[in-house]
Amino acid sequence: MSKEVIIIGGGIIGLSSAFYLQDAGYKVTVLDTTDMQQGCSYGNAGYVCPSHFVPLATPGIIKQGLKWMLNAKSPFYVQPRLSGELISWGLKFMKSATKEHVERSAIPLRDIALLSKQLYESWAQLPGMDFAYEPKGMLELFKTAENAHHAEHTLKDALALGLDTRLLNKAELQAMEPGADIDAIGALYFAGDAQLYPNKLMQCLLNWLQQKGVRLIGSQEVTGFITEGRVLKGVKTANQQYPADHVVLAAGVWSSAVAKQLNLRLPMVGGRGYSVTYEDAPYKVHHSIILSEARVAISPMDGNKIRFGGTMEITGVNAPPRMQRVQGILESVKRYFPAYDIPMPAADKVWYGYRPCSADGLPYIGNVQQYTNLTIATGHSMLGISLGAGTGKLVSELVQGIPASMDITPFHPQRG
Ligand SMILES: Cc1cc2nc3c(=O)[nH]c(=O)nc-3n(C[C@H](O)[C@H](O)[C@H](O)COP(=O)(O)OP(=O)(O)OC[C@H]3O[C@@H](n4cnc5c(N)ncnc54)[C@H](O)[C@@H]3O)c2cc1C
């Protein structure tokens, strides 16, 4: 009889894990508080980006972050709160903001992104899996001499990691985007990056899993566990108990609270970001674009759509959205694309989601010492889509107890 795996959370990480676990012959059930039709895995920028080999915590970020915090429209904000967890996360974040940590993180982040990209390419060949996957590279625009200098360093590091990357001057950049009038002095072009349409990816995955017999159960918030010593026998929701041979915790930013029920610590905070999406809009670009000084992402998606997204707002998951941050995103776009006057959308057209941010910028993927049959997969911060398929594969290998496709030691959930 096949073994029963319960996955807590139906975001990209939970569904990717379900994909590979079902394929490996397990009987899989995904439980989610919501109907799995919303949340962080939907309104994001859709970048599959091996180019993002630098974690959020970098040596300059604290000084820059403090400056940004004084501006309501800036890309970064920490809502001051008297929270022991936030303070402890902040201290760990500061401890990680070193050159050595950035250097140590580059290879693991590159490898899991490349694994993931290769898997997305294989998914895109499957029947019914049209999620607008486009391997057309990504442009990172810069306007200032300081960021031009920074781009030279990034170029050197990216080439050392074997990533096909080019530095473009203004004319070369303009030639890549002939239809738009760009106000920037140059760009990095990451030729190996790709773009997908996350809303379609999630829908394709849900359909695929349903057809394969995976049980997808919404309105089921996991509130506790059935344990016998070091073994999890199942999970509990308000009205049900689900027996399990193995449990995968992939509940995004909420994973910390769920882990607490098992006396496990997963230091994480919610990094709220916003996006707005337009169909058939006059704002046209061919490539996925990052505006480096503004930390804004522009994603041309699915043929006729364009999505503008950004901001990293460390805040509670129940705090009301701050529309000034959306205004900040749209005003930044105009600074690089002066012809694009994007009006502020109505509040109901603004999407926001909570990135599950680990303190050191690396995901938590692995089993834990305290339980024999629990796998953790969360903490992907800004990279959950990019690393999603690869994480799913690694989770399936961990559950099966077979060698992993790559070295996952740096992602251990109980690393120091
Ligand atoms: C503006 C923005 C742009 C982004 N752009 C990109 C990008 O271009 N590329 C990229 O790689 N990443 C990007 N990200 C990050 C990416 O969206 C996230 O890393 C990713 O969606 C996290 O996926 P997840 O499955 O871990 O969490 P989620 O998508 O949050 O899923 C977790 C699920 O668990 C469920 N859950 C929670 N608690 C429980 C419980 N107790 N019981 C049952 N279910 C529970 C929730 O309802 C939720 O459905 C972006 C994020 C934002 C905000």
CSV table of C-alpha atoms and ligand atoms in Angstrom, one decimal:
chain,number,residue,atom,x,y,z
A,1,MET,CA,0.0,0.0,0.0
A,2,SER,CA,1.4,3.4,-0.9
A,3,LYS,CA,2.4,5.7,1.9
A,4,GLU,CA,0.3,8.8,2.8
A,5,VAL,CA,1.9,12.2,2.8
A,6,ILE,CA,0.2,15.3,4.1
A,7,ILE,CA,1.4,18.6,2.8
A,8,ILE,CA,0.5,21.7,4.8
A,9,GLY,CA,0.2,24.6,2.4
A,10,GLY,CA,-0.9,24.8,-1.2
A,11,GLY,CA,1.4,27.6,-2.4
A,12,ILE,CA,4.1,27.0,-5.1
A,13,ILE,CA,6.2,25.1,-2.6
A,14,GLY,CA,3.5,22.8,-1.4
A,15,LEU,CA,2.2,22.1,-4.9
A,16,SER,CA,5.6,21.5,-6.4
A,17,SER,CA,6.3,19.0,-3.6
A,18,ALA,CA,2.9,17.3,-4.3
A,19,PHE,CA,4.0,17.1,-8.0
A,20,TYR,CA,7.1,15.0,-7.3
A,21,LEU,CA,5.7,13.1,-4.4
A,22,GLN,CA,2.7,11.9,-6.4
A,23,ASP,CA,5.1,11.0,-9.2
A,24,ALA,CA,7.2,8.9,-6.8
A,25,GLY,CA,4.1,6.9,-5.9
A,26,TYR,CA,2.9,8.5,-2.6
A,27,LYS,CA,-0.7,9.1,-1.8
A,28,VAL,CA,-0.7,12.9,-1.4
A,29,THR,CA,-3.1,15.2,0.4
A,30,VAL,CA,-2.6,19.0,0.3
A,31,LEU,CA,-4.3,21.0,3.1
A,32,ASP,CA,-4.7,24.7,2.9
A,33,THR,CA,-6.5,27.4,5.0
A,34,THR,CA,-7.7,29.1,1.8
A,35,ASP,CA,-9.1,27.8,-1.5
A,36,MET,CA,-5.5,27.8,-2.9
A,37,GLN,CA,-6.6,30.5,-5.5
A,38,GLN,CA,-4.7,33.4,-4.0
A,39,GLY,CA,-1.7,34.3,-1.8
A,40,CYS,CA,1.9,35.0,-2.4
A,41,SER,CA,2.4,32.5,-5.2
A,42,TYR,CA,-0.1,34.3,-7.5
A,43,GLY,CA,0.6,38.1,-7.8
A,44,ASN,CA,4.4,37.9,-7.8
A,45,ALA,CA,6.7,38.9,-10.6
A,46,GLY,CA,7.1,35.4,-12.0
A,47,TYR,CA,10.9,35.5,-12.4
A,48,VAL,CA,12.8,32.3,-12.6
A,49,CYS,CA,16.2,33.8,-11.9
A,50,PRO,CA,19.5,32.0,-11.4
A,51,SER,CA,20.8,35.6,-11.5
A,52,HIS,CA,19.5,36.1,-7.9
A,53,PHE,CA,22.5,34.5,-6.2
A,54,VAL,CA,22.8,37.3,-3.6
A,55,PRO,CA,20.5,36.9,-0.5
A,56,LEU,CA,18.6,39.9,0.9
A,57,ALA,CA,21.0,40.3,3.8
A,58,THR,CA,24.1,42.1,2.2
A,59,PRO,CA,26.8,44.3,3.9
A,60,GLY,CA,25.2,47.6,2.7
A,61,ILE,CA,21.6,46.8,3.4
A,62,ILE,CA,21.3,48.0,7.0
A,63,LYS,CA,22.6,51.5,6.2
A,64,GLN,CA,20.5,51.7,3.1
A,65,GLY,CA,17.4,50.2,4.9
A,66,LEU,CA,17.6,52.8,7.6
A,67,LYS,CA,17.6,55.6,4.9
A,68,TRP,CA,14.7,54.0,3.1
A,69,MET,CA,12.6,53.7,6.3
A,70,LEU,CA,12.2,57.4,6.4
A,71,ASN,CA,10.4,57.5,3.1
A,72,ALA,CA,6.9,56.0,2.9
A,73,LYS,CA,7.3,55.3,-0.8
A,74,SER,CA,10.6,53.6,-0.5
A,75,PRO,CA,11.3,49.9,-1.4
A,76,PHE,CA,12.0,48.8,2.1
A,77,TYR,CA,10.1,49.2,5.4
A,78,VAL,CA,10.1,47.6,8.8
A,79,GLN,CA,6.9,48.3,10.8
A,80,PRO,CA,8.3,49.0,14.3
A,81,ARG,CA,6.7,46.4,16.7
A,82,LEU,CA,7.5,45.2,20.1
A,83,SER,CA,7.9,41.6,19.0
A,84,GLY,CA,10.5,39.2,20.4
A,85,GLU,CA,10.4,37.2,17.2
A,86,LEU,CA,11.0,40.3,15.0
A,87,ILE,CA,13.9,41.4,17.2
A,88,SER,CA,15.4,38.0,17.1
A,89,TRP,CA,15.0,37.8,13.3
A,90,GLY,CA,16.5,41.3,13.0
A,91,LEU,CA,19.6,40.3,15.0
A,92,LYS,CA,20.0,37.2,12.9
A,93,PHE,CA,19.5,39.2,9.7
A,94,MET,CA,22.2,41.7,10.8
A,95,LYS,CA,24.6,38.8,11.6
A,96,SER,CA,24.1,37.4,8.1
A,97,ALA,CA,24.7,40.7,6.4
A,98,THR,CA,28.4,39.9,5.7
A,99,LYS,CA,30.5,39.5,2.6
A,100,GLU,CA,31.4,35.9,3.8
A,101,HIS,CA,27.7,34.9,4.0
A,102,VAL,CA,27.0,36.4,0.6
A,103,GLU,CA,29.9,34.4,-0.9
A,104,ARG,CA,28.8,31.2,0.9
A,105,SER,CA,25.2,31.6,-0.4
A,106,ALA,CA,26.0,32.1,-4.0
A,107,ILE,CA,26.6,28.5,-5.1
A,108,PRO,CA,23.7,26.9,-3.3
A,109,LEU,CA,21.3,29.6,-4.6
A,110,ARG,CA,22.6,29.3,-8.1
A,111,ASP,CA,22.4,25.5,-8.0
A,112,ILE,CA,18.8,25.3,-6.7
A,113,ALA,CA,17.7,27.9,-9.2
A,114,LEU,CA,19.3,26.1,-12.1
A,115,LEU,CA,17.8,22.8,-11.0
A,116,SER,CA,14.4,24.5,-10.7
A,117,LYS,CA,14.7,26.2,-14.1
A,118,GLN,CA,15.5,22.8,-15.8
A,119,LEU,CA,12.4,21.3,-14.1
A,120,TYR,CA,10.2,24.1,-15.2
A,121,GLU,CA,11.4,23.6,-18.7
A,122,SER,CA,10.4,19.9,-18.4
A,123,TRP,CA,7.0,20.9,-17.0
A,124,ALA,CA,6.4,23.3,-19.8
A,125,GLN,CA,6.5,20.2,-22.2
A,126,LEU,CA,3.7,18.4,-20.4
A,127,PRO,CA,0.2,18.4,-21.7
A,128,GLY,CA,-2.0,21.1,-20.2
A,129,MET,CA,1.0,22.8,-18.5
A,130,ASP,CA,1.0,26.1,-20.5
A,131,PHE,CA,2.1,28.6,-17.9
A,132,ALA,CA,3.6,31.1,-20.4
A,133,TYR,CA,7.2,30.1,-19.7
A,134,GLU,CA,9.6,32.3,-21.6
A,135,PRO,CA,13.4,31.9,-21.3
A,136,LYS,CA,14.2,35.3,-22.7
A,137,GLY,CA,16.5,36.7,-20.0
A,138,MET,CA,16.2,39.6,-17.6
A,139,LEU,CA,17.4,43.2,-17.7
A,140,GLU,CA,18.6,45.0,-14.5
A,141,LEU,CA,18.6,48.7,-15.3
A,142,PHE,CA,20.6,51.3,-13.4
A,143,LYS,CA,20.6,55.1,-13.4
A,144,THR,CA,23.4,56.0,-11.0
A,145,ALA,CA,27.2,55.7,-11.2
A,146,GLU,CA,27.1,53.9,-7.9
A,147,ASN,CA,24.9,51.2,-9.3
A,148,ALA,CA,26.9,51.0,-12.5
A,149,HIS,CA,29.9,50.3,-10.4
A,150,HIS,CA,28.0,47.7,-8.4
A,151,ALA,CA,26.8,46.1,-11.7
A,152,GLU,CA,30.5,45.6,-12.7
A,153,HIS,CA,31.0,43.6,-9.5
A,154,THR,CA,27.9,41.6,-10.1
A,155,LEU,CA,29.0,40.9,-13.6
A,156,LYS,CA,32.3,39.5,-12.4
A,157,ASP,CA,30.6,37.3,-9.8
A,158,ALA,CA,27.9,36.1,-12.2
A,159,LEU,CA,30.5,35.2,-14.8
A,160,ALA,CA,32.6,33.4,-12.2
A,161,LEU,CA,29.4,31.4,-11.4
A,162,GLY,CA,29.1,30.5,-15.1
A,163,LEU,CA,26.0,32.6,-15.6
A,164,ASP,CA,25.6,34.1,-19.1
A,165,THR,CA,25.6,37.8,-18.2
A,166,ARG,CA,26.4,40.9,-20.2
A,167,LEU,CA,26.9,44.6,-19.3
A,168,LEU,CA,25.0,46.9,-21.7
A,169,ASN,CA,25.6,50.5,-22.2
A,170,LYS,CA,22.7,52.9,-22.8
A,171,ALA,CA,22.6,52.3,-26.6
A,172,GLU,CA,22.8,48.6,-26.3
A,173,LEU,CA,20.0,48.6,-23.6
A,174,GLN,CA,17.8,50.8,-25.8
A,175,ALA,CA,18.4,48.4,-28.7
A,176,MET,CA,17.0,45.5,-26.6
A,177,GLU,CA,13.9,47.5,-25.9
A,178,PRO,CA,13.3,49.4,-29.1
A,179,GLY,CA,9.6,50.2,-28.3
A,180,ALA,CA,10.3,52.1,-25.0
A,181,ASP,CA,12.1,55.3,-24.2
A,182,ILE,CA,14.4,54.4,-21.3
A,183,ASP,CA,16.0,56.8,-18.9
A,184,ALA,CA,18.9,54.7,-17.5
A,185,ILE,CA,22.6,54.7,-18.1
A,186,GLY,CA,22.9,50.9,-18.7
A,187,ALA,CA,21.9,47.5,-17.6
A,188,LEU,CA,23.0,44.0,-16.8
A,189,TYR,CA,21.5,41.4,-19.1
A,190,PHE,CA,21.1,38.0,-17.4
A,191,ALA,CA,20.5,35.8,-20.5
A,192,GLY,CA,19.8,32.6,-18.5
A,193,ASP,CA,16.8,34.0,-16.6
A,194,ALA,CA,13.2,33.2,-17.5
A,195,GLN,CA,9.7,34.5,-17.0
A,196,LEU,CA,6.5,32.7,-16.3
A,197,TYR,CA,2.9,33.7,-15.5
A,198,PRO,CA,2.5,32.6,-11.8
A,199,ASN,CA,-1.4,32.7,-11.9
A,200,LYS,CA,-1.3,30.2,-14.8
A,201,LEU,CA,1.5,28.1,-13.3
A,202,MET,CA,-0.6,27.6,-10.1
A,203,GLN,CA,-3.8,26.8,-12.0
A,204,CYS,CA,-1.9,24.3,-14.2
A,205,LEU,CA,-0.4,22.6,-11.2
A,206,LEU,CA,-3.8,22.4,-9.4
A,207,ASN,CA,-5.4,20.8,-12.5
A,208,TRP,CA,-2.5,18.5,-13.0
A,209,LEU,CA,-2.5,17.3,-9.4
A,210,GLN,CA,-6.2,16.9,-9.4
A,211,GLN,CA,-6.1,14.7,-12.5
A,212,LYS,CA,-3.4,12.6,-10.9
A,213,GLY,CA,-5.5,11.9,-7.9
A,214,VAL,CA,-3.9,14.2,-5.4
A,215,ARG,CA,-6.4,15.3,-2.7
A,216,LEU,CA,-6.5,19.2,-2.6
A,217,ILE,CA,-8.5,20.3,0.4
A,218,GLY,CA,-9.2,24.0,1.0
A,219,SER,CA,-10.6,25.6,4.1
A,220,GLN,CA,-8.5,23.3,6.3
A,221,GLU,CA,-6.2,25.2,8.6
A,222,VAL,CA,-3.8,22.8,10.3
A,223,THR,CA,-4.0,23.6,14.0
A,224,GLY,CA,-2.1,20.7,15.6
A,225,PHE,CA,-0.5,17.3,15.3
A,226,ILE,CA,-1.0,13.8,16.5
A,227,THR,CA,2.4,12.6,17.8
A,228,GLU,CA,3.7,9.4,19.2
A,229,GLY,CA,7.2,10.1,20.6
A,230,ARG,CA,9.3,11.3,17.6
A,231,VAL,CA,6.8,10.2,15.1
A,232,LEU,CA,4.0,12.3,13.6
A,233,LYS,CA,0.9,10.2,13.2
A,234,GLY,CA,-1.2,12.9,11.5
A,235,VAL,CA,-2.4,16.5,11.6
A,236,LYS,CA,-5.4,18.1,13.0
A,237,THR,CA,-7.7,20.8,11.7
A,238,ALA,CA,-10.7,22.4,13.5
A,239,ASN,CA,-13.0,19.6,12.3
A,240,GLN,CA,-10.9,16.7,11.0
A,241,GLN,CA,-7.9,14.6,11.7
A,242,TYR,CA,-5.7,13.4,8.8
A,243,PRO,CA,-3.5,10.4,9.4
A,244,ALA,CA,-0.1,10.6,7.8
A,245,ASP,CA,3.1,8.5,7.3
A,246,HIS,CA,5.0,11.7,6.5
A,247,VAL,CA,4.2,15.4,6.8
A,248,VAL,CA,5.6,18.3,4.7
A,249,LEU,CA,5.4,21.7,6.2
A,250,ALA,CA,5.2,24.3,3.3
A,251,ALA,CA,2.9,26.9,4.8
A,252,GLY,CA,4.8,30.0,3.6
A,253,VAL,CA,5.2,32.7,6.2
A,254,TRP,CA,2.8,30.9,8.5
A,255,SER,CA,5.1,27.9,8.8
A,256,SER,CA,6.8,29.4,11.9
A,257,ALA,CA,3.5,29.4,13.8
A,258,VAL,CA,2.7,25.8,12.7
A,259,ALA,CA,6.2,24.7,13.6
A,260,LYS,CA,5.8,26.2,17.1
A,261,GLN,CA,3.1,23.6,17.8
A,262,LEU,CA,5.9,21.0,17.5
A,263,ASN,CA,8.2,23.1,19.7
A,264,LEU,CA,10.4,23.9,16.6
A,265,ARG,CA,11.8,27.3,15.8
A,266,LEU,CA,11.8,28.6,12.2
A,267,PRO,CA,12.9,32.2,12.3
A,268,MET,CA,10.8,34.0,9.7
A,269,VAL,CA,9.0,37.3,9.0
A,270,GLY,CA,6.5,38.3,6.4
A,271,GLY,CA,8.0,40.6,3.7
A,272,ARG,CA,4.9,42.2,2.1
A,273,GLY,CA,5.1,43.2,-1.5
A,274,TYR,CA,2.5,44.7,-3.8
A,275,SER,CA,1.8,44.4,-7.5
A,276,VAL,CA,-0.6,45.7,-10.1
A,277,THR,CA,-1.3,44.0,-13.4
A,278,TYR,CA,-2.7,45.5,-16.7
A,279,GLU,CA,-4.0,43.8,-19.8
A,280,ASP,CA,-3.4,45.2,-23.2
A,281,ALA,CA,-1.9,48.3,-21.6
A,282,PRO,CA,0.1,50.9,-23.6
A,283,TYR,CA,3.1,50.2,-21.3
A,284,LYS,CA,5.2,47.8,-23.4
A,285,VAL,CA,8.5,46.1,-22.7
A,286,HIS,CA,9.9,42.8,-24.1
A,287,HIS,CA,12.0,41.6,-21.3
A,288,SER,CA,11.5,41.1,-17.5
A,289,ILE,CA,13.1,44.2,-16.0
A,290,ILE,CA,14.4,45.1,-12.5
A,291,LEU,CA,14.9,48.8,-11.8
A,292,SER,CA,17.9,48.4,-9.5
A,293,GLU,CA,17.8,51.7,-7.5
A,294,ALA,CA,14.0,51.4,-7.0
A,295,ARG,CA,14.0,47.6,-6.5
A,296,VAL,CA,10.9,47.4,-8.7
A,297,ALA,CA,10.1,44.5,-11.0
A,298,ILE,CA,8.4,44.9,-14.4
A,299,SER,CA,7.1,41.7,-15.9
A,300,PRO,CA,5.6,41.4,-19.4
A,301,MET,CA,3.6,38.2,-19.0
A,302,ASP,CA,1.4,35.8,-20.9
A,303,GLY,CA,1.3,37.8,-24.2
A,304,ASN,CA,-0.9,40.7,-23.3
A,305,LYS,CA,-0.2,41.5,-19.6
A,306,ILE,CA,2.3,43.6,-17.7
A,307,ARG,CA,2.8,43.5,-14.0
A,308,PHE,CA,4.6,46.1,-11.9
A,309,GLY,CA,5.6,44.9,-8.4
A,310,GLY,CA,7.9,45.6,-5.5
A,311,THR,CA,8.6,46.8,-2.0
A,312,MET,CA,9.7,44.7,1.0
A,313,GLU,CA,7.6,45.7,4.0
A,314,ILE,CA,8.4,43.7,7.1
A,315,THR,CA,5.0,43.8,8.8
A,316,GLY,CA,2.4,41.7,10.5
A,317,VAL,CA,0.2,39.6,8.2
A,318,ASN,CA,-2.9,41.5,9.4
A,319,ALA,CA,-1.7,45.1,8.9
A,320,PRO,CA,-3.8,47.1,6.4
A,321,PRO,CA,-2.1,47.6,3.0
A,322,ARG,CA,-0.2,50.9,2.6
A,323,MET,CA,-1.2,52.4,-0.8
A,324,GLN,CA,1.7,54.9,-0.7
A,325,ARG,CA,4.0,52.0,-1.4
A,326,VAL,CA,2.1,51.2,-4.6
A,327,GLN,CA,2.4,54.8,-5.6
A,328,GLY,CA,6.1,54.5,-4.9
A,329,ILE,CA,6.3,51.6,-7.3
A,330,LEU,CA,4.5,53.4,-10.1
A,331,GLU,CA,6.4,56.6,-9.7
A,332,SER,CA,9.6,54.6,-9.9
A,333,VAL,CA,8.6,53.2,-13.2
A,334,LYS,CA,8.1,56.7,-14.6
A,335,ARG,CA,11.6,57.7,-13.5
A,336,TYR,CA,13.0,55.0,-15.9
A,337,PHE,CA,10.2,55.1,-18.5
A,338,PRO,CA,9.2,58.8,-18.6
A,339,ALA,CA,6.4,58.2,-21.1
A,340,TYR,CA,4.7,55.7,-18.8
A,341,ASP,CA,2.2,57.7,-16.7
A,342,ILE,CA,0.5,54.9,-14.8
A,343,PRO,CA,-2.5,56.1,-12.8
A,344,MET,CA,-2.9,54.9,-9.3
A,345,PRO,CA,-5.3,51.9,-9.4
A,346,ALA,CA,-8.4,51.4,-7.2
A,347,ALA,CA,-7.5,49.6,-4.0
A,348,ASP,CA,-9.3,46.4,-5.2
A,349,LYS,CA,-6.9,46.2,-8.2
A,350,VAL,CA,-3.9,46.1,-6.0
A,351,TRP,CA,-2.5,42.7,-5.1
A,352,TYR,CA,-0.3,42.0,-2.1
A,353,GLY,CA,1.4,39.0,-0.6
A,354,TYR,CA,3.7,38.0,2.2
A,355,ARG,CA,7.1,36.6,1.2
A,356,PRO,CA,8.3,34.0,3.8
A,357,CYS,CA,11.6,35.7,4.7
A,358,SER,CA,14.2,33.6,6.5
A,359,ALA,CA,16.8,35.8,8.3
A,360,ASP,CA,19.8,34.7,6.2
A,361,GLY,CA,18.0,34.7,2.9
A,362,LEU,CA,18.3,31.0,2.3
A,363,PRO,CA,15.3,28.7,2.2
A,364,TYR,CA,14.7,26.1,4.9
A,365,ILE,CA,14.6,22.7,3.2
A,366,GLY,CA,15.3,19.5,5.1
A,367,ASN,CA,14.2,17.1,7.8
A,368,VAL,CA,14.5,17.9,11.5
A,369,GLN,CA,16.2,16.1,14.3
A,370,GLN,CA,13.2,15.9,16.7
A,371,TYR,CA,10.8,14.0,14.3
A,372,THR,CA,11.5,11.1,12.1
A,373,ASN,CA,8.9,11.9,9.4
A,374,LEU,CA,8.7,15.7,9.1
A,375,THR,CA,10.1,17.6,6.1
A,376,ILE,CA,10.3,21.5,6.1
A,377,ALA,CA,10.1,23.5,2.9
A,378,THR,CA,9.7,27.2,3.4
A,379,GLY,CA,11.6,30.5,3.9
A,380,HIS,CA,12.1,31.2,0.1
A,381,SER,CA,11.7,35.0,0.6
A,382,MET,CA,11.9,36.7,-2.8
A,383,LEU,CA,12.6,33.4,-4.7
A,384,GLY,CA,9.7,31.0,-4.1
A,385,ILE,CA,8.7,30.8,-7.7
A,386,SER,CA,12.3,30.7,-9.0
A,387,LEU,CA,13.2,27.9,-6.6
A,388,GLY,CA,9.8,26.2,-6.5
A,389,ALA,CA,10.1,23.3,-8.8
A,390,GLY,CA,13.6,22.5,-7.5
A,391,THR,CA,12.4,22.6,-3.9
A,392,GLY,CA,9.5,20.2,-4.8
A,393,LYS,CA,12.0,17.7,-6.2
A,394,LEU,CA,14.3,18.0,-3.2
A,395,VAL,CA,11.4,17.5,-0.8
A,396,SER,CA,10.4,14.3,-2.6
A,397,GLU,CA,14.0,13.0,-2.4
A,398,LEU,CA,14.0,13.8,1.4
A,399,VAL,CA,10.7,12.0,1.9
A,400,GLN,CA,12.0,9.0,0.0
A,401,GLY,CA,15.3,9.0,1.8
A,402,ILE,CA,17.3,8.9,-1.5
A,403,PRO,CA,20.3,11.1,-2.3
A,404,ALA,CA,19.3,14.7,-3.1
A,405,SER,CA,19.8,16.2,-6.6
A,406,MET,CA,22.2,18.8,-5.0
A,407,ASP,CA,23.9,19.5,-1.7
A,408,ILE,CA,21.2,20.8,0.6
A,409,THR,CA,23.3,21.2,3.7
A,410,PRO,CA,23.1,25.1,3.5
A,411,PHE,CA,19.3,24.9,3.6
A,412,HIS,CA,19.1,22.8,6.8
A,413,PRO,CA,16.1,24.2,8.8
A,414,GLN,CA,18.2,23.9,12.0
A,415,ARG,CA,21.3,25.6,10.8
A,416,GLY,CA,23.0,28.0,13.3
B,1,LIG,C1,5.6,41.5,-5.0
B,1,LIG,C2,6.3,40.1,-5.0
B,1,LIG,C3,7.0,39.8,-6.1
B,1,LIG,C4,7.6,38.5,-6.1
B,1,LIG,N1,8.3,38.1,-7.2
B,1,LIG,C5,8.9,36.9,-7.3
B,1,LIG,C6,9.6,36.5,-8.4
B,1,LIG,O1,9.6,37.2,-9.5
B,1,LIG,N2,10.2,35.3,-8.4
B,1,LIG,C7,10.2,34.5,-7.3
B,1,LIG,O2,10.8,33.4,-7.3
B,1,LIG,N3,9.5,34.9,-6.2
B,1,LIG,C8,8.9,36.0,-6.2
B,1,LIG,N4,8.2,36.4,-5.0
B,1,LIG,C9,8.2,35.5,-3.8
B,1,LIG,C10,7.3,34.4,-4.0
B,1,LIG,O3,6.0,34.8,-4.4
B,1,LIG,C11,7.2,33.6,-2.7
B,1,LIG,O4,8.5,33.2,-2.2
B,1,LIG,C12,6.4,32.3,-2.8
B,1,LIG,O5,5.1,32.6,-3.4
B,1,LIG,C13,6.2,31.6,-1.5
B,1,LIG,O6,5.6,30.4,-1.7
B,1,LIG,P1,5.1,29.4,-0.6
B,1,LIG,O7,4.4,28.3,-1.2
B,1,LIG,O8,6.3,29.2,0.3
B,1,LIG,O9,4.1,30.3,0.3
B,1,LIG,P2,2.6,30.8,0.0
B,1,LIG,O10,2.4,31.0,-1.5
B,1,LIG,O11,2.3,31.9,0.9
B,1,LIG,O12,1.7,29.5,0.3
B,1,LIG,C14,1.6,29.0,1.7
B,1,LIG,C15,0.2,28.5,1.8
B,1,LIG,O13,0.1,27.9,3.1
B,1,LIG,C16,-1.2,28.1,3.6
B,1,LIG,N5,-1.3,28.0,5.0
B,1,LIG,C17,-0.8,28.8,5.9
B,1,LIG,N6,-0.9,28.3,7.2
B,1,LIG,C18,-1.6,27.2,7.1
B,1,LIG,C19,-2.1,26.2,8.0
B,1,LIG,N7,-1.9,26.3,9.3
B,1,LIG,N8,-2.8,25.1,7.5
B,1,LIG,C20,-2.9,24.9,6.2
B,1,LIG,N9,-2.5,25.8,5.2
B,1,LIG,C21,-1.8,26.9,5.7
B,1,LIG,C22,-1.6,29.5,3.1
B,1,LIG,O14,-3.0,29.7,3.0
B,1,LIG,C23,-0.9,29.5,1.7
B,1,LIG,O15,-1.8,29.1,0.7
B,1,LIG,C24,7.5,37.7,-5.0
B,1,LIG,C25,6.8,38.0,-3.9
B,1,LIG,C26,6.1,39.3,-3.9
B,1,LIG,C27,5.3,39.6,-2.7
